mmCIF file of C-alpha atoms in Angstrom:
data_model
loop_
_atom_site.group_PDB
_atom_site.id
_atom_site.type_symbol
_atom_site.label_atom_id
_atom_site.label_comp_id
_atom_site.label_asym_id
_atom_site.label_seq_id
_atom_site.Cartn_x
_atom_site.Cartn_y
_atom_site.Cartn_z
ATOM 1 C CA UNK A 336 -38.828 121.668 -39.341
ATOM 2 C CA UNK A 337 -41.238 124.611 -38.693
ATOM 3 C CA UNK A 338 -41.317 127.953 -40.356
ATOM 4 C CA UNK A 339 -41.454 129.224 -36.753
ATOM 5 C CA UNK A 340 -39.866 132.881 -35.238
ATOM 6 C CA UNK A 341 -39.785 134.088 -32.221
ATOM 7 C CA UNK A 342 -39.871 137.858 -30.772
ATOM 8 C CA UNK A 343 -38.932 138.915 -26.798
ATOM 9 C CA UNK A 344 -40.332 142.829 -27.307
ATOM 10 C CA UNK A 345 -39.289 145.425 -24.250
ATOM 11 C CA UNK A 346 -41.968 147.759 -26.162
ATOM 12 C CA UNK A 347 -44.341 148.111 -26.197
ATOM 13 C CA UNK A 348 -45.356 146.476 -22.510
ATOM 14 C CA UNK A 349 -47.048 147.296 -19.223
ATOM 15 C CA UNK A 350 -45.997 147.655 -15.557
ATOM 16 C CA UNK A 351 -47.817 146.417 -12.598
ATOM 17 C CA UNK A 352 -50.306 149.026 -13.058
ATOM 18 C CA UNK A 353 -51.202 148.823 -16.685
ATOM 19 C CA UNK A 354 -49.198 151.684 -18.126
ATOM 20 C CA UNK A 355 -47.052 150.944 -21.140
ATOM 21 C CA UNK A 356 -43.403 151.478 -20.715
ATOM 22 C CA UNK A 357 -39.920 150.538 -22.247
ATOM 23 C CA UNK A 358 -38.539 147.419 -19.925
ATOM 24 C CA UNK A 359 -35.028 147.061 -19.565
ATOM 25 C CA UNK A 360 -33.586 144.029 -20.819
ATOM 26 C CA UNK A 361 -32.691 140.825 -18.623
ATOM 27 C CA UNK A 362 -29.323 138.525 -19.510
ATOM 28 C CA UNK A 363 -30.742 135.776 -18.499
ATOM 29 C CA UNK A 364 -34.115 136.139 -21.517
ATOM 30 C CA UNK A 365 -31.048 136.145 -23.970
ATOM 31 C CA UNK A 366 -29.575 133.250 -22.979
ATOM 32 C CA UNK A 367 -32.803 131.022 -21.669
ATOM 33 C CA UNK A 368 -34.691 131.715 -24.278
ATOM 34 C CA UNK A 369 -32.133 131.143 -26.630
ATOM 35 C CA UNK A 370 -31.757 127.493 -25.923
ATOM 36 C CA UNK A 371 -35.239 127.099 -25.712
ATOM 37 C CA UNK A 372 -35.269 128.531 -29.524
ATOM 38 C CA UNK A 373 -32.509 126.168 -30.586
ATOM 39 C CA UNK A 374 -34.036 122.995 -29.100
ATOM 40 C CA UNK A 375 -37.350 123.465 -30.916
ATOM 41 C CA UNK A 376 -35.709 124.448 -34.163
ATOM 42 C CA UNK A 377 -36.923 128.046 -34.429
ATOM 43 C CA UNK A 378 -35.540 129.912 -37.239
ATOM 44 C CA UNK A 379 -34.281 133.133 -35.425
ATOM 45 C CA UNK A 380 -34.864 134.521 -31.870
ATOM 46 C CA UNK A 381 -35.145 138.242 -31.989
ATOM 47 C CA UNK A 382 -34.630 140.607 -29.165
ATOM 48 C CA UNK A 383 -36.421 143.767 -29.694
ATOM 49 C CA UNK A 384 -35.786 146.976 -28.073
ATOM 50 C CA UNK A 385 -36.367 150.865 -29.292
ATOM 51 C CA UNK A 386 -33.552 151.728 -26.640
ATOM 52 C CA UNK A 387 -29.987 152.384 -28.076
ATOM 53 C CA UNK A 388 -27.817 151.397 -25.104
ATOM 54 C CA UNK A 389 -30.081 148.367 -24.354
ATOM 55 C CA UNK A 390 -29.140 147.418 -27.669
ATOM 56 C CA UNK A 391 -25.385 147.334 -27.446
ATOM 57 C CA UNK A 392 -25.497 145.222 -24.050
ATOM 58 C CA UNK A 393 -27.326 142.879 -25.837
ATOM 59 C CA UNK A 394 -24.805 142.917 -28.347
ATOM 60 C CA UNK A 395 -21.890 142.967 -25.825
ATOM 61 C CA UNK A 396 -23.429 139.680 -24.249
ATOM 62 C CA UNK A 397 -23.976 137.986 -27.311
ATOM 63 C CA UNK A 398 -20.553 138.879 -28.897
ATOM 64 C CA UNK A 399 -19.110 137.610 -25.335
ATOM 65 C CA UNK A 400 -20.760 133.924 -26.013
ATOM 66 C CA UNK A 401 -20.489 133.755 -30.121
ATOM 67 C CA UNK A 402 -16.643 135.421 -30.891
ATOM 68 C CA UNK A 403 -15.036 136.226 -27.295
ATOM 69 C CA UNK A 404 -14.177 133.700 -24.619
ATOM 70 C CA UNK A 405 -18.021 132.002 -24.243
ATOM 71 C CA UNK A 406 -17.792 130.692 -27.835
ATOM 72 C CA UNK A 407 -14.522 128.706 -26.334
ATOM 73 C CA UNK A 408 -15.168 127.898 -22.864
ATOM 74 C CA UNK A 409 -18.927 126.525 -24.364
ATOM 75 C CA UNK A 410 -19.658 125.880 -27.752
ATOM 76 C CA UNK A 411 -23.526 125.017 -27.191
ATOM 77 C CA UNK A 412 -24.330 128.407 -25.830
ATOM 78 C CA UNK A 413 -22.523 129.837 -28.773
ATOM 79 C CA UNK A 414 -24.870 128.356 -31.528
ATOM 80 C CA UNK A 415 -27.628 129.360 -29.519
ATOM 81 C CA UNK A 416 -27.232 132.961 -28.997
ATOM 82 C CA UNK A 417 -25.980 132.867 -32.629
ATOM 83 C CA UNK A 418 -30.053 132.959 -33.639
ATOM 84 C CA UNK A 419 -30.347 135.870 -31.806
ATOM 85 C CA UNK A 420 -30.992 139.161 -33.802
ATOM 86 C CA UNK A 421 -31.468 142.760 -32.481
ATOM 87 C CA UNK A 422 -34.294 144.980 -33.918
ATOM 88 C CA UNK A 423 -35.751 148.537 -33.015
ATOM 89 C CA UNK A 424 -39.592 147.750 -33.444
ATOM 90 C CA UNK A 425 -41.651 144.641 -34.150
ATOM 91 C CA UNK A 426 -41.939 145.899 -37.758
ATOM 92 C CA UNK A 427 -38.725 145.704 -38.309
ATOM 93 C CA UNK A 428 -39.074 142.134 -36.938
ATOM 94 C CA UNK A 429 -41.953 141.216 -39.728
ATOM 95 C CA UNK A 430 -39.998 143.583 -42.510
ATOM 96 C CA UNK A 431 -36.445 141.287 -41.958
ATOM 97 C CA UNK A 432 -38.603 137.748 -41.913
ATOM 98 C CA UNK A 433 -40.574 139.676 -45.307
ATOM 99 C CA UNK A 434 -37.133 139.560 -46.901
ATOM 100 C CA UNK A 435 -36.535 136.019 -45.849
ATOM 101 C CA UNK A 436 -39.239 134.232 -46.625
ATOM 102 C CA UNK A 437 -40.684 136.563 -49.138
ATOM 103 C CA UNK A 438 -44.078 136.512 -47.246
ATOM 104 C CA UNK A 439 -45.355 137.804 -44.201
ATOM 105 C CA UNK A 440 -45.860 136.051 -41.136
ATOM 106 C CA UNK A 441 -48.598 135.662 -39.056
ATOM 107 C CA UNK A 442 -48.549 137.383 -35.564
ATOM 108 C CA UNK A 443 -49.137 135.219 -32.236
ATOM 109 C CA UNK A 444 -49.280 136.516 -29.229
ATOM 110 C CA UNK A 445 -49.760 134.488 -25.890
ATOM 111 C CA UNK A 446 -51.517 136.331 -23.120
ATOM 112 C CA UNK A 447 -51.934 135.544 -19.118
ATOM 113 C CA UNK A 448 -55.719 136.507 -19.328
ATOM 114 C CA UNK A 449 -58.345 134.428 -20.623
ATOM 115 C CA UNK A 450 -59.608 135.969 -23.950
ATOM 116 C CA UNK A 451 -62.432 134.506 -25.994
ATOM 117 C CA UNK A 452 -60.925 134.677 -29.354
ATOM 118 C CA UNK A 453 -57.695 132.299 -28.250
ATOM 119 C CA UNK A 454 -56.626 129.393 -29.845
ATOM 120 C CA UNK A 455 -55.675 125.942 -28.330
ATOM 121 C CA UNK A 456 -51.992 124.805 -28.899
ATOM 122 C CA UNK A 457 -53.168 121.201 -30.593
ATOM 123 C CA UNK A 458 -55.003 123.492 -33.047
ATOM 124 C CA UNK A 459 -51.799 126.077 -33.452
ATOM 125 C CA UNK A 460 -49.712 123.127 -33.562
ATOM 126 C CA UNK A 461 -52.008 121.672 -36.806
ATOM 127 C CA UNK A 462 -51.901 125.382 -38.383
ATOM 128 C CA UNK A 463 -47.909 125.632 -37.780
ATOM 129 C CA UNK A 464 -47.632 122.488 -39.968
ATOM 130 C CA UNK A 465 -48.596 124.507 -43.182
ATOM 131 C CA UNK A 466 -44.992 125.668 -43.510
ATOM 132 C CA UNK A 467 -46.241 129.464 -43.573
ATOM 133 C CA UNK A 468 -44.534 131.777 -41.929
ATOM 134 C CA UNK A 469 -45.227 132.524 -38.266
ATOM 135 C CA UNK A 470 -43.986 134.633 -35.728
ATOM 136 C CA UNK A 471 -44.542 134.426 -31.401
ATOM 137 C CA UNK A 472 -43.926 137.083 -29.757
ATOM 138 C CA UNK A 473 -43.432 137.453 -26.474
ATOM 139 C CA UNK A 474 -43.771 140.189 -23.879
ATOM 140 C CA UNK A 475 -41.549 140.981 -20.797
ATOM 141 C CA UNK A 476 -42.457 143.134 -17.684
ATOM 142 C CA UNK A 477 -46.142 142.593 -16.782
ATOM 143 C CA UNK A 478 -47.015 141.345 -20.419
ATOM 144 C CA UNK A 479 -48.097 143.052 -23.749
ATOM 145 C CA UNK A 480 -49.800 146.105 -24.273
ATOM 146 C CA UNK A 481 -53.460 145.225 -24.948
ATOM 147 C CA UNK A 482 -53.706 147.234 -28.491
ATOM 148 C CA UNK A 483 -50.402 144.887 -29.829
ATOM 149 C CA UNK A 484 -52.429 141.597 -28.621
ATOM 150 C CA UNK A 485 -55.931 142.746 -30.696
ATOM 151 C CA UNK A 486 -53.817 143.567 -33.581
ATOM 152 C CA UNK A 487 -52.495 140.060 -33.436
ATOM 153 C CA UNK A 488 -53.399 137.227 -36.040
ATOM 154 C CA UNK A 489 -53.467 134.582 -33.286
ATOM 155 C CA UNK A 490 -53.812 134.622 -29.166
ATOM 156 C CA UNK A 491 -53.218 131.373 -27.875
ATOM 157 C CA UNK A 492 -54.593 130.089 -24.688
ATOM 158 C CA UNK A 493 -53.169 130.849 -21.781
ATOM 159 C CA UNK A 494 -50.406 128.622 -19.801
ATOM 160 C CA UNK A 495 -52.298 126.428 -16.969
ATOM 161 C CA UNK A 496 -51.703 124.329 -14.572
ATOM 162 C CA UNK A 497 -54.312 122.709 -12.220
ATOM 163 C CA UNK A 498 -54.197 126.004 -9.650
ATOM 164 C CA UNK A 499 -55.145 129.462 -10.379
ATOM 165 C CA UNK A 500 -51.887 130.534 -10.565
ATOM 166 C CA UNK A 501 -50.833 132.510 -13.679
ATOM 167 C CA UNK A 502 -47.597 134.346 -13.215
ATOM 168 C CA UNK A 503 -44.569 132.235 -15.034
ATOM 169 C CA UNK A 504 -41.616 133.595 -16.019
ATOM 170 C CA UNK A 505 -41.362 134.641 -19.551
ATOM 171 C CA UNK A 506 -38.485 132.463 -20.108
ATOM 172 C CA UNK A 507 -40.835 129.503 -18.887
ATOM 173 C CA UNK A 508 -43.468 130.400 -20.626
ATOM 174 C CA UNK A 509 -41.619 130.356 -23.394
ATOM 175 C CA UNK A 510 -39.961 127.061 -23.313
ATOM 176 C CA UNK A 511 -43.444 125.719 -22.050
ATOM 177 C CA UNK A 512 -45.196 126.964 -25.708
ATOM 178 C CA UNK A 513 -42.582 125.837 -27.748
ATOM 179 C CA UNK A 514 -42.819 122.514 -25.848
ATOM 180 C CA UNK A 515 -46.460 122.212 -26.384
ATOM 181 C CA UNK A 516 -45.893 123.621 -30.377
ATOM 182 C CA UNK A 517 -43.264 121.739 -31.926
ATOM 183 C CA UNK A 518 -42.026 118.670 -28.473
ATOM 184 C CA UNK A 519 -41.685 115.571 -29.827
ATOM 185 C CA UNK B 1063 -53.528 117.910 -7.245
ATOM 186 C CA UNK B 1064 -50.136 115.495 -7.559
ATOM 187 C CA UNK B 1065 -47.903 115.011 -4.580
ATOM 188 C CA UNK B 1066 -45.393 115.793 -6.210
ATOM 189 C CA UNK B 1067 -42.340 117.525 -4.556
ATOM 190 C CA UNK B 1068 -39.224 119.439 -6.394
ATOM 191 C CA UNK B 1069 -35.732 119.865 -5.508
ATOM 192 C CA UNK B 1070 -32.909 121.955 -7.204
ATOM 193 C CA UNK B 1071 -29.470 120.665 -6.157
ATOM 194 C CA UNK B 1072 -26.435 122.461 -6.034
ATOM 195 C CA UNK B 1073 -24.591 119.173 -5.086
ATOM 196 C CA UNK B 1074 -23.684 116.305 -6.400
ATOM 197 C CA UNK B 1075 -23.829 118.300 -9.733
ATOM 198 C CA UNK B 1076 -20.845 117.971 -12.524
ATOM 199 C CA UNK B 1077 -19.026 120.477 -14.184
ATOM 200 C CA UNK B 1078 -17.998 120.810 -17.833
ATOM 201 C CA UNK B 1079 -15.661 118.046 -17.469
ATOM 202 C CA UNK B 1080 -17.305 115.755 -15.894
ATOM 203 C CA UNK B 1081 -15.627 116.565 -12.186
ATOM 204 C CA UNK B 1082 -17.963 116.543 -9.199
ATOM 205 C CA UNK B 1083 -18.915 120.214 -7.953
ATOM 206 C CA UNK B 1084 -20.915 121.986 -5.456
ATOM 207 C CA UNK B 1085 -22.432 124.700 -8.117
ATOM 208 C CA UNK B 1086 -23.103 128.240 -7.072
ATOM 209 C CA UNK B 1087 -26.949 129.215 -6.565
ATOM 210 C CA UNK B 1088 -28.626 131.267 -9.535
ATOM 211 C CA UNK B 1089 -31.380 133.703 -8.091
ATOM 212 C CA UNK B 1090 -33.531 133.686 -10.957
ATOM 213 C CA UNK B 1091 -33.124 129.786 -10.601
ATOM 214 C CA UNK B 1092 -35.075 130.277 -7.292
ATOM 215 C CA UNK B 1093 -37.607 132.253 -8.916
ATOM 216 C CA UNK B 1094 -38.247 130.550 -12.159
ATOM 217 C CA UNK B 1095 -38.782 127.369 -10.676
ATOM 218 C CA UNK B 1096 -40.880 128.434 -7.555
ATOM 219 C CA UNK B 1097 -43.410 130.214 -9.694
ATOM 220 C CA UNK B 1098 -43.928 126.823 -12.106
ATOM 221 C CA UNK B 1099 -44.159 124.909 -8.805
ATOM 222 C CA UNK B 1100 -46.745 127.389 -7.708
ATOM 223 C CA UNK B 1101 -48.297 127.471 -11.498
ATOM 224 C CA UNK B 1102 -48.537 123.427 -11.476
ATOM 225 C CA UNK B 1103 -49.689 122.744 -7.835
ATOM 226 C CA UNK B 1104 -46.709 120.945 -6.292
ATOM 227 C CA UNK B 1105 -46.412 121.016 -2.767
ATOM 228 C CA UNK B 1106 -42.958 122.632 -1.899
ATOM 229 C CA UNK B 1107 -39.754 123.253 -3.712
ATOM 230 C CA UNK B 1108 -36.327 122.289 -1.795
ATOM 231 C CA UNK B 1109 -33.294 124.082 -2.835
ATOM 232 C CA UNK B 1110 -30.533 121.709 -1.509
ATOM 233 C CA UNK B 1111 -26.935 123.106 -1.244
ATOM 234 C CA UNK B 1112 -24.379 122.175 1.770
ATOM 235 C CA UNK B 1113 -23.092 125.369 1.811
ATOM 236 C CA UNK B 1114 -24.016 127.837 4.619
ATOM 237 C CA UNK B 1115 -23.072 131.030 2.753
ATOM 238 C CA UNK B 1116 -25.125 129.884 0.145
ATOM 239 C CA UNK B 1117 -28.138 128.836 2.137
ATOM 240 C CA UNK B 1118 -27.934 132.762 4.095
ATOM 241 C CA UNK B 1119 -27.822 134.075 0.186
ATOM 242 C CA UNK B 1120 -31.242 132.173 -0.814
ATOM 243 C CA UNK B 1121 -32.710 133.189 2.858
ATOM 244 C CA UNK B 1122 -31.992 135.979 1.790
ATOM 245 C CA UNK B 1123 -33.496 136.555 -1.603
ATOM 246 C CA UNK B 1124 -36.715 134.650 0.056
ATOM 247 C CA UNK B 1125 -37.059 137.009 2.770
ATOM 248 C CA UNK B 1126 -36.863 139.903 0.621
ATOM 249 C CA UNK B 1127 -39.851 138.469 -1.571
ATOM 250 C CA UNK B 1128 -41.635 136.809 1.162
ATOM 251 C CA UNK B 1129 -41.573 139.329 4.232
ATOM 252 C CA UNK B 1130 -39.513 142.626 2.722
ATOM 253 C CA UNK B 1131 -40.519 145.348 0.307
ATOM 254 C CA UNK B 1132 -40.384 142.649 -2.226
ATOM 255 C CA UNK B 1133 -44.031 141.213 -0.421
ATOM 256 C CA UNK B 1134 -46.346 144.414 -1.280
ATOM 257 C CA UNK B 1135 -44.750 145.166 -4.264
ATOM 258 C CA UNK B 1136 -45.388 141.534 -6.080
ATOM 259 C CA UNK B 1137 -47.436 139.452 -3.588
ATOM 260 C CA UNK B 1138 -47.938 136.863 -6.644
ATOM 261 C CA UNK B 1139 -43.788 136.397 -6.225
ATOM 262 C CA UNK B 1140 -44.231 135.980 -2.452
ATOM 263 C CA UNK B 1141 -46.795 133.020 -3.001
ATOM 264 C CA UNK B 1142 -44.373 131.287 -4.970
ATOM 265 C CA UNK B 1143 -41.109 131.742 -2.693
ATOM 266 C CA UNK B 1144 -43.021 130.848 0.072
ATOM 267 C CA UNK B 1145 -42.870 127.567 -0.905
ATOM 268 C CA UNK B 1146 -38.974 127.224 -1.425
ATOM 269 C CA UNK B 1147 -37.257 125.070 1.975
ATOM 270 C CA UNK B 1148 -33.621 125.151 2.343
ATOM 271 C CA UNK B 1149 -31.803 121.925 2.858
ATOM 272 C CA UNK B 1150 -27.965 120.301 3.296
ATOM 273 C CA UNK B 1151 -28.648 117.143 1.343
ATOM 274 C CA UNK B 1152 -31.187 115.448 -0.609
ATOM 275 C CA UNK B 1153 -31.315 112.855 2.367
ATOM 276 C CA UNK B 1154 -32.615 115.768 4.676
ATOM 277 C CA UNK B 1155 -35.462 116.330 1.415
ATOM 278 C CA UNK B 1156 -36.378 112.935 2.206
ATOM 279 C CA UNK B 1157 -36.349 112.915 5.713
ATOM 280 C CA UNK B 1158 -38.850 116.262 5.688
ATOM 281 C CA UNK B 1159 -41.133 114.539 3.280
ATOM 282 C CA UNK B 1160 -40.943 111.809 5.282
ATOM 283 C CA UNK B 1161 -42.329 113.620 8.415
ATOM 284 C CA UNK B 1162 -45.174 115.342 5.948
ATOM 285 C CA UNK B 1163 -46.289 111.823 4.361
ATOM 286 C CA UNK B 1164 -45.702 109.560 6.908
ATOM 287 C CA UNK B 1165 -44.541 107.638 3.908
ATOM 288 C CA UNK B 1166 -41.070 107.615 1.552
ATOM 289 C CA UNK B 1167 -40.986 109.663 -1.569
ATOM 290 C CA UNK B 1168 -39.875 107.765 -4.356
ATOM 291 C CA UNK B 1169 -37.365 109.837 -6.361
ATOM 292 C CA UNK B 1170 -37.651 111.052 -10.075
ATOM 293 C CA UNK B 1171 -34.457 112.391 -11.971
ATOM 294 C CA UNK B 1172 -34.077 113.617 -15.208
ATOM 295 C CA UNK B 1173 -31.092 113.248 -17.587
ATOM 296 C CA UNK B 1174 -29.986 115.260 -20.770
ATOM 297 C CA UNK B 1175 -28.480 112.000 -22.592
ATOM 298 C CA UNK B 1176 -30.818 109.110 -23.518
ATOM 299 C CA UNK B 1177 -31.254 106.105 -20.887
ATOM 300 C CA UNK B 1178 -31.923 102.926 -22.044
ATOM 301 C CA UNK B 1179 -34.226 102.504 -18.713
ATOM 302 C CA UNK B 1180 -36.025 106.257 -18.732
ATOM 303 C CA UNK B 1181 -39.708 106.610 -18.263
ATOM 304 C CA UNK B 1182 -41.693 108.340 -20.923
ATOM 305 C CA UNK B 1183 -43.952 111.301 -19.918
ATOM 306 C CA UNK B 1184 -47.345 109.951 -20.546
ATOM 307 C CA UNK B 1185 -46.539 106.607 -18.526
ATOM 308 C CA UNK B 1186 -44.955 108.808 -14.999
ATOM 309 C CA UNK B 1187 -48.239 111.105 -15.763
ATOM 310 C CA UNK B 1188 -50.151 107.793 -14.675
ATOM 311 C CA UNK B 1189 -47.876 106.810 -12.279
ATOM 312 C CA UNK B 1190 -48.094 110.350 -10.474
ATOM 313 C CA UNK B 1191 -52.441 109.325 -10.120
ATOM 314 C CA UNK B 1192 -51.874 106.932 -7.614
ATOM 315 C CA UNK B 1193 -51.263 110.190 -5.170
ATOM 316 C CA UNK B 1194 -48.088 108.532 -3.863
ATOM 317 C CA UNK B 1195 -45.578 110.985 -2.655
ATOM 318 C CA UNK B 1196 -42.842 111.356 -5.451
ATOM 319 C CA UNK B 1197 -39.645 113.798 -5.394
ATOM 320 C CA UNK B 1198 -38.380 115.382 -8.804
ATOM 321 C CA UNK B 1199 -35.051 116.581 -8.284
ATOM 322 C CA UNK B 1200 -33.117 118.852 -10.783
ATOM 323 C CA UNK B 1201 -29.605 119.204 -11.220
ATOM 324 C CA UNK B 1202 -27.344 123.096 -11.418
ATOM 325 C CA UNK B 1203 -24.283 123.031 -13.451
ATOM 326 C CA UNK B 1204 -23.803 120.073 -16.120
ATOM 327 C CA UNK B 1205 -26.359 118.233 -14.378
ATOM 328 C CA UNK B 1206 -26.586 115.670 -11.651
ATOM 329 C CA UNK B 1207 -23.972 112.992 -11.044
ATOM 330 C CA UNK B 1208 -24.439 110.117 -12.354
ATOM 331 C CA UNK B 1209 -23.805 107.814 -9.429
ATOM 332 C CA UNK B 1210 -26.943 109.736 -7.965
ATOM 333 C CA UNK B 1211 -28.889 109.546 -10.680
ATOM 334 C CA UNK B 1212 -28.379 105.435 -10.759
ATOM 335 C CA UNK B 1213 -29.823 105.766 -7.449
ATOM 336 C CA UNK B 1214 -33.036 106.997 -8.871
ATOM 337 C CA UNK B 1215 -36.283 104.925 -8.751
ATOM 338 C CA UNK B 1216 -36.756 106.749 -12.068
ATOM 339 C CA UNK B 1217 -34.974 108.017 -14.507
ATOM 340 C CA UNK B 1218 -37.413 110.625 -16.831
ATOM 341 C CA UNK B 1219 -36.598 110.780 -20.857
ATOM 342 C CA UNK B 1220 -34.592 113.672 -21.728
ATOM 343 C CA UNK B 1221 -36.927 116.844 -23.289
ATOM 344 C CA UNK B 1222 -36.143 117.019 -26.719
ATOM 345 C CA UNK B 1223 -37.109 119.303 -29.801
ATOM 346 C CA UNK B 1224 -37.338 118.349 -33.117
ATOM 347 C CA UNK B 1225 -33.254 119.096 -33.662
ATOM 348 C CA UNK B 1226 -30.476 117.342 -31.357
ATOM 349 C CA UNK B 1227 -30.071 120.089 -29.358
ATOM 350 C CA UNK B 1228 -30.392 119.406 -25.742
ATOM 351 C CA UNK B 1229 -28.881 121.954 -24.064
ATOM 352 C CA UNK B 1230 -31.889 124.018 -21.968
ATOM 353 C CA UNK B 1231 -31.550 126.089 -19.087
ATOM 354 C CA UNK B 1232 -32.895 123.803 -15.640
ATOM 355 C CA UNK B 1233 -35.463 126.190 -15.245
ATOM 356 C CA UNK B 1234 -36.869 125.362 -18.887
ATOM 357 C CA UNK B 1235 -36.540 122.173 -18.376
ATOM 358 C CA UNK B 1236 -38.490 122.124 -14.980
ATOM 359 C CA UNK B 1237 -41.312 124.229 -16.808
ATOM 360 C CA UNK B 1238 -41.386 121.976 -19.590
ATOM 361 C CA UNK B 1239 -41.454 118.551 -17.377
ATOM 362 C CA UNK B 1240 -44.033 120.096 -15.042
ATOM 363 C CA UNK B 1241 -46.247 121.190 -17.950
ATOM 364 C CA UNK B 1242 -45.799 117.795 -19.584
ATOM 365 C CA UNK B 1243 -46.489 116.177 -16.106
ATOM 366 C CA UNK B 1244 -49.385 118.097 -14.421
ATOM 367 C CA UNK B 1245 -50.368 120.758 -17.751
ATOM 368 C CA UNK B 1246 -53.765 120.857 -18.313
#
């Protein structure tokens, strides 16, 4: 199994027109990505949001599928959202797997743009086999801020298919990566 | 580029226990889905459901995207629902491939439990080459019914992770087995 985490961050992120702002959060990212985490054996999927209120709806849906009537009515959703985890700031992400692993973990980003510094996913997949700790985070709305993706350990490539067409979903994308990281 | 075509079916899908359903449509199932189509280059998307109140909702949602406010605002969203078609029944899928290729699709299902006859991705990857017309339809709900998916000319593997979990959302799973199908 990998030594794998995964981050959805709502901050810091840009709109259509490049300005960063705080995105709201979407159920279906909690529940999508989720799944995608559990199939792939990630270690913990967490949500991350400065926003107090956005917070406690994430909590309200995941208590809904883990303890209320979700965790009865479907048991595999229930041990999926269970690796969800809800943090202020991405540093409180990379402090709480710190703790864990008693290391740090690399930071990889994925990014819609071409950049020349990216890495390949057969070469990420080779790297992830070390056992070190590594966390992919993800961005919602129109993507990360720039400044988070340079401070980043690792870019990887972009997602393509054979168009020019960039513009998946973030719960695709995500499902997509992990496929091409750690699929059979 | 493949000839491949997609469909999403709302019915004959099951439900938890096994029961044949007509499923209710998701919106971000619509969306998801049409922007991989778009991402991997296959030709249109059919979401199939015999009921009309549920065909006016995804007009609907397309309209909004594709003619509406929803057009300036994200015109990379109205390039992918433009290529979403509304149908009754798979047979009318068929039929409208029919007219396009002037030739029979042959039909590609996939199935969460393992198949002693299933196709491996690699192998369909060559089969899709040949630029025959082929039709991967997706099942809402549980998944399809079985007695449709013995129909199939082929049955795909199931996606799997390295843990037993097979539980993704369709529109993961239709990112995933595009990107293992047509990725670069």
């Amino acid at each position: 199994m990998s030594n794998l985490y995964v981050a959805l961050t709502h901050y810091p992120v840009v709109d259509k027109r490049g300005d960063i702002i705080t995105s709201a959060v979407t159920n279906l990212d909690l529940h999508d990505i989720a799944r995608a985490v559990k199939t792939y054996g990630v270690k913990a999927y967490y949500v991350v949001t400065p926003l107090v209120d956005q917070q406690a709806l994430v909590q309200k849906i995941i208590s809904h599928w883990t303890r209320g009537s979700g965790a009865v009515y479907n048991p595999a959703r229930r041990s999926a959202l269970e690796l969800i985890k809800i943090k202020d700031t991405i540093a409180d992400v990379i402090g709480d797997i710190q703790d864990i692993e008693n290391d740090s973990p690399k930071t990889v980003v994925t990014c819609a743009r071409r950049n020349a510094a990216s890495t390949g996913y057969k070469e990420f997949r080779e790297i992830l086999k070390s056992g070190e700790p590594h966390l992919l985070v993800f961005g919602t709305a129109w993507g990360l801020a720039e400044s988070f993706i340079a401070e980043a350990d690792f870019i990887l490539d972009p997602i393509m298919g054979p168009t020019d067409y960039n513009h998946l979903a973030v719960r695709t994308a995500a499902g997509i990566i992990l496929d091409r990281l750690l699929g059979e």
